[in-house]
Each structure stands twice: as C-alpha cells, then as structure tokens.
Short mmCIF file of C-alpha atoms and ligand atoms in Angstrom, two decimals:
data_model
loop_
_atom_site.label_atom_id
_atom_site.label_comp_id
_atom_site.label_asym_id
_atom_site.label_seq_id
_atom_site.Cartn_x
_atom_site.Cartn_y
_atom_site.Cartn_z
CA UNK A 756 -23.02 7.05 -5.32
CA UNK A 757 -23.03 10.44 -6.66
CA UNK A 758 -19.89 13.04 -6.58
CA UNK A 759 -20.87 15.63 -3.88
CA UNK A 760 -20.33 19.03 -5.14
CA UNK A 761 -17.91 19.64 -1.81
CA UNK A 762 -15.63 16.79 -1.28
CA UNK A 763 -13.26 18.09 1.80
CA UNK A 764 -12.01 16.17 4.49
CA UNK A 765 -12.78 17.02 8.16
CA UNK A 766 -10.33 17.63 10.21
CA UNK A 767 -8.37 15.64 13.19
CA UNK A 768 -6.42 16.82 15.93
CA UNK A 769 -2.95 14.81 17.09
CA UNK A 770 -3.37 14.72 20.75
CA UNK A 771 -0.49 17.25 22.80
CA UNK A 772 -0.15 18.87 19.37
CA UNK A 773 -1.52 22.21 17.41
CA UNK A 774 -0.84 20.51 13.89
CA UNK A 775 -4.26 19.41 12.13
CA UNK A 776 -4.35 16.72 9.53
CA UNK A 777 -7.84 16.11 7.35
CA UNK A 778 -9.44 12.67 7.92
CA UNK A 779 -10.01 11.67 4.37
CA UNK A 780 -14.02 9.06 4.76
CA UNK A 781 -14.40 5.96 2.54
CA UNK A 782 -17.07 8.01 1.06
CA UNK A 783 -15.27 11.12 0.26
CA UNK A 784 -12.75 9.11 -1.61
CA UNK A 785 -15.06 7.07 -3.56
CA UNK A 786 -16.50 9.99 -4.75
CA UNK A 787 -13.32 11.44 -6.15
CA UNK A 788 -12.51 8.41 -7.90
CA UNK A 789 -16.39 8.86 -9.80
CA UNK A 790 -16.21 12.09 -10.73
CA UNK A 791 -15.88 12.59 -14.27
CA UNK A 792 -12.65 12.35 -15.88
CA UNK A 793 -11.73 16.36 -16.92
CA UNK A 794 -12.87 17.13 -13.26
CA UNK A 795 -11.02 15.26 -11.51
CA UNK A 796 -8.01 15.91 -13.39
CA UNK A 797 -9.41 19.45 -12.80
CA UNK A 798 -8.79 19.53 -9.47
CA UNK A 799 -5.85 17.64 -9.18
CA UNK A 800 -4.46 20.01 -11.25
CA UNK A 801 -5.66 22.40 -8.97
CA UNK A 802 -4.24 21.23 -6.01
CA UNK A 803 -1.16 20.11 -7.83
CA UNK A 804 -0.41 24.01 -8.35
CA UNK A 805 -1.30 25.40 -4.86
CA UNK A 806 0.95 22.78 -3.26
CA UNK A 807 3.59 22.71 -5.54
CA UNK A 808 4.15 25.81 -7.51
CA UNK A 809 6.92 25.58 -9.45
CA UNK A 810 5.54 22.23 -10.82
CA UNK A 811 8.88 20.30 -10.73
CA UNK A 812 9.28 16.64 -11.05
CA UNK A 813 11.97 14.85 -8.62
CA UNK A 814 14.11 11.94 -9.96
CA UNK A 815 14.84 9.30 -7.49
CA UNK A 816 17.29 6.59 -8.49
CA UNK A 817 17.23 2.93 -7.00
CA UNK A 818 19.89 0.44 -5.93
CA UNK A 819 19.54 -3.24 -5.52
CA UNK A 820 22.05 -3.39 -2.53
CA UNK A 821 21.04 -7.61 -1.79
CA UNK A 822 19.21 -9.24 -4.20
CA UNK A 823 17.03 -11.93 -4.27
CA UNK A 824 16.35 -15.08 -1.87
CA UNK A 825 13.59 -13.60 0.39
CA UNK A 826 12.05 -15.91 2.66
CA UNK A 827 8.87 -13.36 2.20
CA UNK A 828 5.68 -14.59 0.05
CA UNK A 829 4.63 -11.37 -1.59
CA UNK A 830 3.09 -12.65 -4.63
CA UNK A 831 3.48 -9.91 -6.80
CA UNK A 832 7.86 -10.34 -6.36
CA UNK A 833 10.48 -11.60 -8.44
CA UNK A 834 12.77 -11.70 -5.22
CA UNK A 835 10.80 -14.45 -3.04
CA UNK A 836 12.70 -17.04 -3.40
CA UNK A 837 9.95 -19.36 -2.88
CA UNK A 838 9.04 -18.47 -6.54
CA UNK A 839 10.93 -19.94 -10.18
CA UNK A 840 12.06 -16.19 -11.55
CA UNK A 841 14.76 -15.68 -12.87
CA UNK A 842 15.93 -14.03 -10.05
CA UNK A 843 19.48 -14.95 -9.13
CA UNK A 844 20.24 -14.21 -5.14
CA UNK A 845 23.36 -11.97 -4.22
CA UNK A 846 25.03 -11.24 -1.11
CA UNK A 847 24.85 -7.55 0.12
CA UNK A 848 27.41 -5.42 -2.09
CA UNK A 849 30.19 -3.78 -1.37
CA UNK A 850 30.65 0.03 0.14
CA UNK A 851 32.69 0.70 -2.87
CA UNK A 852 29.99 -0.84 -5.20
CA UNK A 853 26.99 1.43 -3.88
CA UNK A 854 29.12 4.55 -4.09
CA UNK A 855 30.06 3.77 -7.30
CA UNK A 856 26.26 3.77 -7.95
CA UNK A 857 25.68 6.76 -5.79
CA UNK A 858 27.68 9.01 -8.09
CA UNK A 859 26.55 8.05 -11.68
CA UNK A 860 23.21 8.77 -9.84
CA UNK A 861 24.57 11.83 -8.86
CA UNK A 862 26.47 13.08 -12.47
CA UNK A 863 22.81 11.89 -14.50
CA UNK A 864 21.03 14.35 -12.10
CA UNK A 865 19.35 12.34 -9.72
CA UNK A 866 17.80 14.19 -6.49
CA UNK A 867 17.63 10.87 -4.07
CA UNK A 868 18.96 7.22 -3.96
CA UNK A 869 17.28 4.79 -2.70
CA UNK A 870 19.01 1.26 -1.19
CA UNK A 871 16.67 -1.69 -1.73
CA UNK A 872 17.18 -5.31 -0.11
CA UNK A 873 15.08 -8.18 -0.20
CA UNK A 874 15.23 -9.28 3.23
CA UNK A 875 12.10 -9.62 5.88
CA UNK A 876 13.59 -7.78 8.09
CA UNK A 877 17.39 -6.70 8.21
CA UNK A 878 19.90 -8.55 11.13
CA UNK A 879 21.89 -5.45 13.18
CA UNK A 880 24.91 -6.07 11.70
CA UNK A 881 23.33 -5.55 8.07
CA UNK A 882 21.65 -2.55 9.58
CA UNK A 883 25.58 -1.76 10.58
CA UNK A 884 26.67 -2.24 7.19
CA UNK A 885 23.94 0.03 5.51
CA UNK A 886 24.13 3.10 8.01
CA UNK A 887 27.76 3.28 6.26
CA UNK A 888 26.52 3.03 2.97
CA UNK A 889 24.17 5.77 4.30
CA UNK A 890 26.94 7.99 5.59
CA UNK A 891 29.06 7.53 2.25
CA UNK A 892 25.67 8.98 -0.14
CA UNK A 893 24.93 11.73 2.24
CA UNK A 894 28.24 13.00 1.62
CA UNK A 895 27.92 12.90 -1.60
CA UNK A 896 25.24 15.45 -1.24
CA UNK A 897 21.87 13.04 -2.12
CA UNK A 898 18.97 12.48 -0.39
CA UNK A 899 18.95 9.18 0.99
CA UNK A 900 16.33 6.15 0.94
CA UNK A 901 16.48 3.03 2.20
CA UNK A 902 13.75 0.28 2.22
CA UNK A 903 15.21 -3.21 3.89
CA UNK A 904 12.03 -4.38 5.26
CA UNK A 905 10.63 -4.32 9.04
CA UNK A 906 11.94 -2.36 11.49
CA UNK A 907 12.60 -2.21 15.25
CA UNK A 908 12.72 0.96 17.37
CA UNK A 909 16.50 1.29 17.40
CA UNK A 910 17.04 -0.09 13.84
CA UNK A 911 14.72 2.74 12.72
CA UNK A 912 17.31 5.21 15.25
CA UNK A 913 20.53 3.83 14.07
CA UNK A 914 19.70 4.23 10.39
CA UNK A 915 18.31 7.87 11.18
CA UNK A 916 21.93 8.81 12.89
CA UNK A 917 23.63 7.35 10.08
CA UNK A 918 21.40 10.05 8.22
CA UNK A 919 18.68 8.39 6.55
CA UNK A 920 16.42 11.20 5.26
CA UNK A 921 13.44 8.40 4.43
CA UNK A 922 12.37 5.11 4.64
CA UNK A 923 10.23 3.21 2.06
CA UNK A 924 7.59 0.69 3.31
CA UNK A 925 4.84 0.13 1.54
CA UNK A 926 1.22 -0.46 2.63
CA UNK A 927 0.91 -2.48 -0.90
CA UNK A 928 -2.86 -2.60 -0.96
CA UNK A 929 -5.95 -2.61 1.24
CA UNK A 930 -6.00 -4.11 4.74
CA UNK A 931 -8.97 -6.44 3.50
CA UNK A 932 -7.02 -7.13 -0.26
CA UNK A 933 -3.81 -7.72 2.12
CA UNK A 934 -4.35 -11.22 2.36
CA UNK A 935 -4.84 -11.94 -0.82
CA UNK A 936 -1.29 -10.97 -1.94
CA UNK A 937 0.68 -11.76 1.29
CA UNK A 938 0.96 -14.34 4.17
CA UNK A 939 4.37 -13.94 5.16
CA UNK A 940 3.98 -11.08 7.66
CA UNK A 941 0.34 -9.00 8.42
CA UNK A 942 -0.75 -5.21 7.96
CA UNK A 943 -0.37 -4.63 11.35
CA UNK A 944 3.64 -5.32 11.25
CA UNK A 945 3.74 -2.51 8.33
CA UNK A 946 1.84 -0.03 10.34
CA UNK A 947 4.34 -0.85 13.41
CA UNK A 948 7.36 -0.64 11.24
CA UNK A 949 5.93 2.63 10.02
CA UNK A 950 5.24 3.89 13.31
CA UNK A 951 9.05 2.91 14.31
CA UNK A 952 10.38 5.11 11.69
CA UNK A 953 8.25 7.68 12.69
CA UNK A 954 9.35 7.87 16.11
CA UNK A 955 12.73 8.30 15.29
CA UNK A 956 11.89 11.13 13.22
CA UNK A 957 12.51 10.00 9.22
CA UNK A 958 10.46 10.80 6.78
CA UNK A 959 8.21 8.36 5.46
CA UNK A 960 8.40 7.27 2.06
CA UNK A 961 4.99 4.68 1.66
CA UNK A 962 2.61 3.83 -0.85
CA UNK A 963 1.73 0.01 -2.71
CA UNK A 964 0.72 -1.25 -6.10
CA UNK A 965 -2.38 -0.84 -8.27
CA UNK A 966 -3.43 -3.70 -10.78
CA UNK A 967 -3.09 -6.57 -8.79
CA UNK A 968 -6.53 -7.63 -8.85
CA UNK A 969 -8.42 -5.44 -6.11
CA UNK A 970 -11.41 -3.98 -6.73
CA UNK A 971 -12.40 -0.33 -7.09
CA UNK A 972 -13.36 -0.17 -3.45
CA UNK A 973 -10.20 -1.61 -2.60
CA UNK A 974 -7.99 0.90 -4.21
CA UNK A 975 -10.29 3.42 -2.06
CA UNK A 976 -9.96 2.05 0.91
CA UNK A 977 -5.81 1.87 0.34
CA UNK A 978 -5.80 5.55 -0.88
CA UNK A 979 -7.59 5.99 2.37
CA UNK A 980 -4.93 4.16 4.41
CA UNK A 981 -2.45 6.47 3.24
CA UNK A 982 -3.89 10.02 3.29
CA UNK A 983 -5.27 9.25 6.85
CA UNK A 984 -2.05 8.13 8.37
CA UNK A 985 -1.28 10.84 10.86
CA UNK A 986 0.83 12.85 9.28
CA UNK A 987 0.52 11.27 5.97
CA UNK A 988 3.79 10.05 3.77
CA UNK A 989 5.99 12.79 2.65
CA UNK A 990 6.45 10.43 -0.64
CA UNK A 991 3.98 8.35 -2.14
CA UNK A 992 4.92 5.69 -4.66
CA UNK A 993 2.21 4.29 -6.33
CA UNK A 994 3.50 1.17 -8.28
CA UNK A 995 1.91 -0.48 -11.40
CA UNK A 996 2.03 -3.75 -11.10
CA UNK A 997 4.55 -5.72 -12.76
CA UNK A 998 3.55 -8.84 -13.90
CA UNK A 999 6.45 -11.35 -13.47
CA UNK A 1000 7.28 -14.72 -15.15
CA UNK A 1001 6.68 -17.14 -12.10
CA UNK A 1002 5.24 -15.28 -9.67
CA UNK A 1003 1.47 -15.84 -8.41
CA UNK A 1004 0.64 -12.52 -9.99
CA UNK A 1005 2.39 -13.40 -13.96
CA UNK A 1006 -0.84 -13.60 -15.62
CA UNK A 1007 -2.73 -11.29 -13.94
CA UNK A 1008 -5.24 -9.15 -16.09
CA UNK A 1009 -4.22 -5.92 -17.03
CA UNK A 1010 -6.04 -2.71 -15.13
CA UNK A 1011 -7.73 0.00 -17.28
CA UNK A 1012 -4.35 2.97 -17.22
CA UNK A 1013 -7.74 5.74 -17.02
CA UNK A 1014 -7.98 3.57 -13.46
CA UNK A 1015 -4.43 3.99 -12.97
CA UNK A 1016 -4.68 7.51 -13.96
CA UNK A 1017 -7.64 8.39 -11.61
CA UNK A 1018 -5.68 6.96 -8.74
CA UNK A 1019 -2.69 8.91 -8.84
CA UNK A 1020 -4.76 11.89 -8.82
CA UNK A 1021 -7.02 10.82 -5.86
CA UNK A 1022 -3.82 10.50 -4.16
CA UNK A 1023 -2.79 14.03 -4.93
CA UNK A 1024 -6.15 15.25 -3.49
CA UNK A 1025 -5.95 14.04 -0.64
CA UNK A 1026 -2.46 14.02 0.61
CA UNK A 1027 -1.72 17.57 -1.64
CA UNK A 1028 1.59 18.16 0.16
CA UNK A 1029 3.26 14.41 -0.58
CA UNK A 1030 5.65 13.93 -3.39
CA UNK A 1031 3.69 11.55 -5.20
CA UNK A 1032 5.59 9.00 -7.43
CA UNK A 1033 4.97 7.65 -10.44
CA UNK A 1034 6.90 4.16 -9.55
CA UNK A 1035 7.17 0.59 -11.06
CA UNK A 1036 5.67 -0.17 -14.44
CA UNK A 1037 6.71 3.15 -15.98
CA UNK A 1038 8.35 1.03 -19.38
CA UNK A 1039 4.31 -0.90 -19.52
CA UNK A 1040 2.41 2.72 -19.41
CA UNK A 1041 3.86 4.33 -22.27
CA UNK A 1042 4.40 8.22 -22.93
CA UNK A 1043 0.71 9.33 -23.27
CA UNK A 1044 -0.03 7.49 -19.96
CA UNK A 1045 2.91 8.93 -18.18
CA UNK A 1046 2.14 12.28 -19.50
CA UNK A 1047 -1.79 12.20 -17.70
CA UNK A 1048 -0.63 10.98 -14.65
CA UNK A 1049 1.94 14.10 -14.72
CA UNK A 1050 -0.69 16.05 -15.57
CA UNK A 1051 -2.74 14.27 -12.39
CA UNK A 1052 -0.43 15.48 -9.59
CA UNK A 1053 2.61 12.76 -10.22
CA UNK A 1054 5.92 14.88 -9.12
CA UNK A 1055 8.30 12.23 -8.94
CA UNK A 1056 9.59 9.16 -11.12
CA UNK A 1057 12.15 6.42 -10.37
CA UNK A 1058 15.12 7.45 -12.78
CA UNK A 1059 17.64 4.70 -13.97
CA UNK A 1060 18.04 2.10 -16.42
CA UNK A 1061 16.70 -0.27 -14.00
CA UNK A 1062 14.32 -0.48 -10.80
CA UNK A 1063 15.34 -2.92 -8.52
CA UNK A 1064 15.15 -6.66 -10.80
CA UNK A 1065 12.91 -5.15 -13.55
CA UNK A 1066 13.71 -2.73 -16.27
CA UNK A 1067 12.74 1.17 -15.96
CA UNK A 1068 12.86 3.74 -18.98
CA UNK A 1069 16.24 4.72 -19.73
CA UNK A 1070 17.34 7.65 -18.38
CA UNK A 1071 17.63 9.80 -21.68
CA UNK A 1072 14.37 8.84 -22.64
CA UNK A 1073 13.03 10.12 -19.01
CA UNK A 1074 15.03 13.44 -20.23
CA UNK A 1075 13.66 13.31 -23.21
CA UNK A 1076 10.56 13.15 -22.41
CA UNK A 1077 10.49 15.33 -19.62
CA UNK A 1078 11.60 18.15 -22.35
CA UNK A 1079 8.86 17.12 -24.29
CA UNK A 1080 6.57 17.89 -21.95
CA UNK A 1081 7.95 21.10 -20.81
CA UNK A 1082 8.69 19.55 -17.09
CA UNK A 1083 11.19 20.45 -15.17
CA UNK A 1084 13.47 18.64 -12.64
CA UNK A 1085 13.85 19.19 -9.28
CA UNK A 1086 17.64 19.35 -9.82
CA UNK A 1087 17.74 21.93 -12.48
CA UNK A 1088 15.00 24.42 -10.65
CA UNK A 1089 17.31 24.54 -7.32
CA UNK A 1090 20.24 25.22 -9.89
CA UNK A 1091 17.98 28.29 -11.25
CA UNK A 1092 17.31 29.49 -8.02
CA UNK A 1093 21.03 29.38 -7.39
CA UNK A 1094 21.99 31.49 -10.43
N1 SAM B 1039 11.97 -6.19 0.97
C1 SAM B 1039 11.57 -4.90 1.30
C2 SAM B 1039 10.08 -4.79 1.54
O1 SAM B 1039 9.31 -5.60 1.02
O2 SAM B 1039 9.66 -3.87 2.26
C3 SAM B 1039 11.98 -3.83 0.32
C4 SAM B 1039 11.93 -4.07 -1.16
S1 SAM B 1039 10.34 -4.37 -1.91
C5 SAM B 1039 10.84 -4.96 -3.49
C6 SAM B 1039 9.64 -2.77 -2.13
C7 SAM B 1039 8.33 -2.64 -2.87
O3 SAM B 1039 8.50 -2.87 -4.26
C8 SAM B 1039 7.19 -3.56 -2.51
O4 SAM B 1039 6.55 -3.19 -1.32
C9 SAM B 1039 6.26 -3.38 -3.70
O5 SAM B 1039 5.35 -2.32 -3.48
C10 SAM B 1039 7.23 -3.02 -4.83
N2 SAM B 1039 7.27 -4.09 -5.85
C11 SAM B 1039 7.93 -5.27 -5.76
N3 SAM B 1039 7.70 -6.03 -6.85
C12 SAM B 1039 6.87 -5.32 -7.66
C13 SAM B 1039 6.27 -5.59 -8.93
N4 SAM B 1039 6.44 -6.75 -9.56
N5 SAM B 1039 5.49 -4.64 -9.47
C14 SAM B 1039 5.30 -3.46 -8.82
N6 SAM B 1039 5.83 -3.17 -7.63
C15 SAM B 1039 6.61 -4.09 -7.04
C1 DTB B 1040 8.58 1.15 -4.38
O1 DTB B 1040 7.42 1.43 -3.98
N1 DTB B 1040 8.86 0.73 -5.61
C2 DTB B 1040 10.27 0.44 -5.74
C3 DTB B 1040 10.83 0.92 -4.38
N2 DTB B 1040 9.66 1.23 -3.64
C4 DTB B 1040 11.79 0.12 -3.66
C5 DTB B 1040 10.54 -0.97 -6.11
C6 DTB B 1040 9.85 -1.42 -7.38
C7 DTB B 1040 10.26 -2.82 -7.67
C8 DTB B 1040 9.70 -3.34 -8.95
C9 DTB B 1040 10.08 -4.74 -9.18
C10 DTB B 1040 11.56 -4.98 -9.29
O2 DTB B 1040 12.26 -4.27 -10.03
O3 DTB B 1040 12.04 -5.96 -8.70
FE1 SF4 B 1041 10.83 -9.89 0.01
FE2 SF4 B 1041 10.29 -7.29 -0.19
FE3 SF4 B 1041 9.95 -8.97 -2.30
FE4 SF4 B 1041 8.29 -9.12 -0.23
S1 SF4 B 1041 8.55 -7.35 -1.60
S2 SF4 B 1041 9.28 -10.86 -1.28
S3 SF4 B 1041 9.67 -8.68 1.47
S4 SF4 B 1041 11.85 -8.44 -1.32
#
C-alpha cells in the first residue's frame, strides 16, 4: 500500500456526550508505519510538540509488591509459575516495605509508582491490603499505579477511593496474535477489566509488548486497539520484549529496533495526547535506540534499578543520559515553574 499524503482519522461521537475521539482505520495505520523513516519521525515530532510543549519526559518507578507463582500462562513471563525461571514466589509485602520503596522513589525524583502483583485477578482482602498501600504513596505526594490483574466493578471503585490515580492493564498484542501468547484468560476479559476501571473513573494506564513474534499487520492492528479505545489510554507502555530463560518466548528472534522505533511513533500519532512509555527492555535497546524513540514521541520511561523481576538501567545512567540528551524531567520542569 502506498502512504496517503493525508493520513487523519475520522471522527466518532460517544453517545450522550459532546467529546469527539478520532477512529484511527487499519489502513490509516498501516500507512504510517510505511512511510519513510525521516517522515514519520517528522511528524511524530510534530505532534510530539503540539501536544506536549515543554517536551518533558516522566519517570515512573515500579514495585514488585507479590512476586511470582501466577497460575496465568502468559508466555512471554518470568512470574507464571507454570514455567522453570528463576523466579522465586513471595507473599505480598509489607505496608512498611512499599513505603520504604515509595520514598527512595520519591528522593531519586520519580513522578509515579507503580504496585505490580502477579496474580490473575486479586481476592478483596488483597484488594484491602493494597488500597492502604495506596493511601500511604498518595500521601507521600506520588502519583499512584497499580496493575494486579482483572478487575470487578467494585474492586476497580475501592482502589479508586483509596486514590488510585491509574491502573495498568495491558492489551499485550493483537486480538488475532492474542492466542498465540495466552490461554489463561481471553481479550475480551482485558477489555471488561478496562471498561471496569473506566467506570469508576481512573485513568487508564494500557499498552502490550512488541517483538514477540507478530507480524507487521499485527502490531497495526494492536496500535489500532489502543488509539481507538474510546477515550484512548492516558499512558501507553509499549514493552520490548524480554526474552526470558524458560519461558515459551526465551529464544524468540530478535525484532528490527527501526520496527520498534516506528511503533512508538505510530503510537504518538495517533493517540497525541497519551504519555507514551518507553517500558521493558530499555537495558537490550541501548542509548542510540532510546534516544530515536525519544525523539519519536516516547515521554515517559520506567526509572529504577529494576522493573518488576528483570533488570532496568540504573537510575544515574537514566540521569545521565537524559542530560545528554538535553531532556528534561517532568519533576524538575514543575520545580521551574514553581520558582
Ligand atoms: N499480573 C498482572 C497482569 O498481567 O495484568 C500485572 C503484572 S504483568 C507482569 C504486567 C505486564 O508486564 C504484562 O501485561 C506485560 O505487558 C509486561 N511484561 C511481563 N513480562 C514481560 C517481558 N518478559 N517482557 C516485556 N514485557 C513484559
Ligand atoms: C508494563 O507494561 N510494563 C511493566 C508494568 N507495565 C507493570 C512491567 C514490565 C515487566 C518486565 C518483566 C519483569 O521485570 O518481570
Ligand atoms: Fe501472571 Fe501477569 Fe505474568 Fe500473566 S503477565 S503470568 S497474569 S504476572
């Protein structure tokens, strides 16, 4: 197919509501991905500057609050237990324990923390148990994340009146790729967990992983997924796949990073308002790949010594390297504004 000259979404209407939000076609997004290189970056860019201005990068730091021993089969996971990583389960920690956390986060500059556990879903009395974990990082003045799984209706509320600012769920991949990865529970139970957290009126933190063996058409049809949800994500992360000893996905063939590249700023495009986050697989990229997919619309990075089982670039080299680029941090604009 060739790259239309105009590549703009139309436009839908949410029933009972005055807000519009552009209905992104397969088409439309396939021909992003094939225009040339420069011009997509090009408009990226382009977009990356209307939308966000002051061209700041926001540093989210993660928490492994229960590790390990998921009954789930997502074959791209160290925490399944069904798989020989090296992985070692652990009970939910303590209050003390994430607060701890909370406020190195805090002191190395982070903006948000975000509580991971590797269940399917969470029982109500974990759910109990995290809303004060919740309450304790909000007052430390962070944004707060949480991703435990799926979701009812008034797990979704209570976590929202604890304060939970957003929720991470991930789409992963394509509906049709889905399978492929996962068994354990269908697309249709993401979109309804998504939907839950929705209604009770949290942001929505959702995005999946690229490398895992789909097909170019597949990464346009996820990208799709996401920029048409209605509204789409506030924040976007878009994971590189990790390849772990032991899972189903170890020895899967690496992706082409200009791939990688183009999809972070497809994303951009088309859902120009989202933080979009350059997630897992940071340490496997390297600087000069980090630095395009900056330079593609990515306005967010996990920030921390380690991601949830796997390793992350240390923090001083994510200063570091910000500096070197010139980029700023969400932290230290609002303390510019404040001066
Ligand atoms: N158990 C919860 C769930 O699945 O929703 C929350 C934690 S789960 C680890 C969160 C996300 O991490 C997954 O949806 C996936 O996108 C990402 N992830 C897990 N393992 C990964 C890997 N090896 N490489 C890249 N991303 C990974
Ligand atoms: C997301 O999309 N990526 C993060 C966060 N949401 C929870 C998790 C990445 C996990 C990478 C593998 C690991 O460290 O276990
Ligand atoms: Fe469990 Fe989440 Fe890992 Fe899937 S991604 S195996 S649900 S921890």
């Amino acid at each position: 197919m060739s790259a239309s000259p105009s590549i703009s979404p139309l436009v839908q209407v949410k029933p009972s509501s005055t807000t519009t939000y552009p209905i992104w076609t397969l088409e439309q997004i396939a021909a992003l991905f094939e225009l040339p290189f420069h011009e997509l970056m090009f408009r990226a860019q382009e977009t990356h500057r209307q939308y966000f201005p002051g061209g700041d990068v926001e540093l989210a730091t993660l928490l492994s609050i229960k590790t390990g021993g998921c009954p789930e089969d997502c074959g791209y996971c160290p925490q399944a237990a069904r798989y020989h990583t090296d992985v070692k389960a652990t009970k939910l920690l303590d209050l003390d324990e994430v607060l701890e956390a909370a406020r190195a986060a805090k002191a190395a500059g982070s903006n948000r923390f975000c509580m991971g556990a590797a269940w399917r879903e969470p029982k109500d009395r974990d759910v109990e148990k995290v809303a004060a974990m919740i309450r304790g990082v909000k007052e430390l003045g962070l944004e707060t994340c949480a991703t435990l799984g799926m979701l009812e209706p008034s797990q979704a509320k209570a976590l929202r009146d604890a304060g939970l600012d957003f929720y991470n769920h991930n789409l992963d991949t394509s509906e049709d790729f889905y399978p492929n990865v996962i068994q354990t529970r269908s697309y249709q139970d993401r979109l309804d967990t998504l939907q839950h957290v929705r209604d009770a009126g949290m942001s929505v933190c959702c995005g999946g992983i690229i490398g895992m063996g789909e097909s170019r058409e597949q990464r346009v049809a996820f990208i799709a997924r996401l920029a048409n949800l209605n509204p789409y994500p506030e924040s976007v992360p878009i994971n590189h796949l990790v390849p772990v000893a032991g899972t189903p996905l170890a020895d899967q063939a690496k992706l082409d990073p200009l791939e990688f590249v183009r999809t972070i700023a497809v994303a951009r495009i088309t859902m120009p308002n989202a933080r979009v986050r350059l997630s897992a697989g940071r340490q496997e990229l390297g600087k000069a790949v980090q630095a395009m997919c900056f330079q593609a619309g990515a306005n967010s990075i996990f920030y921390g010594d380690q991601l949830l089982t796997t390793g992350n670039p240390e923090a001083l080299a994510d200063r570091q390297l910000l500096a070197e680029l010139g980029l700023k941090t969400k932290e230290s604009c609002k303390a510019e504004v404040q001066v």
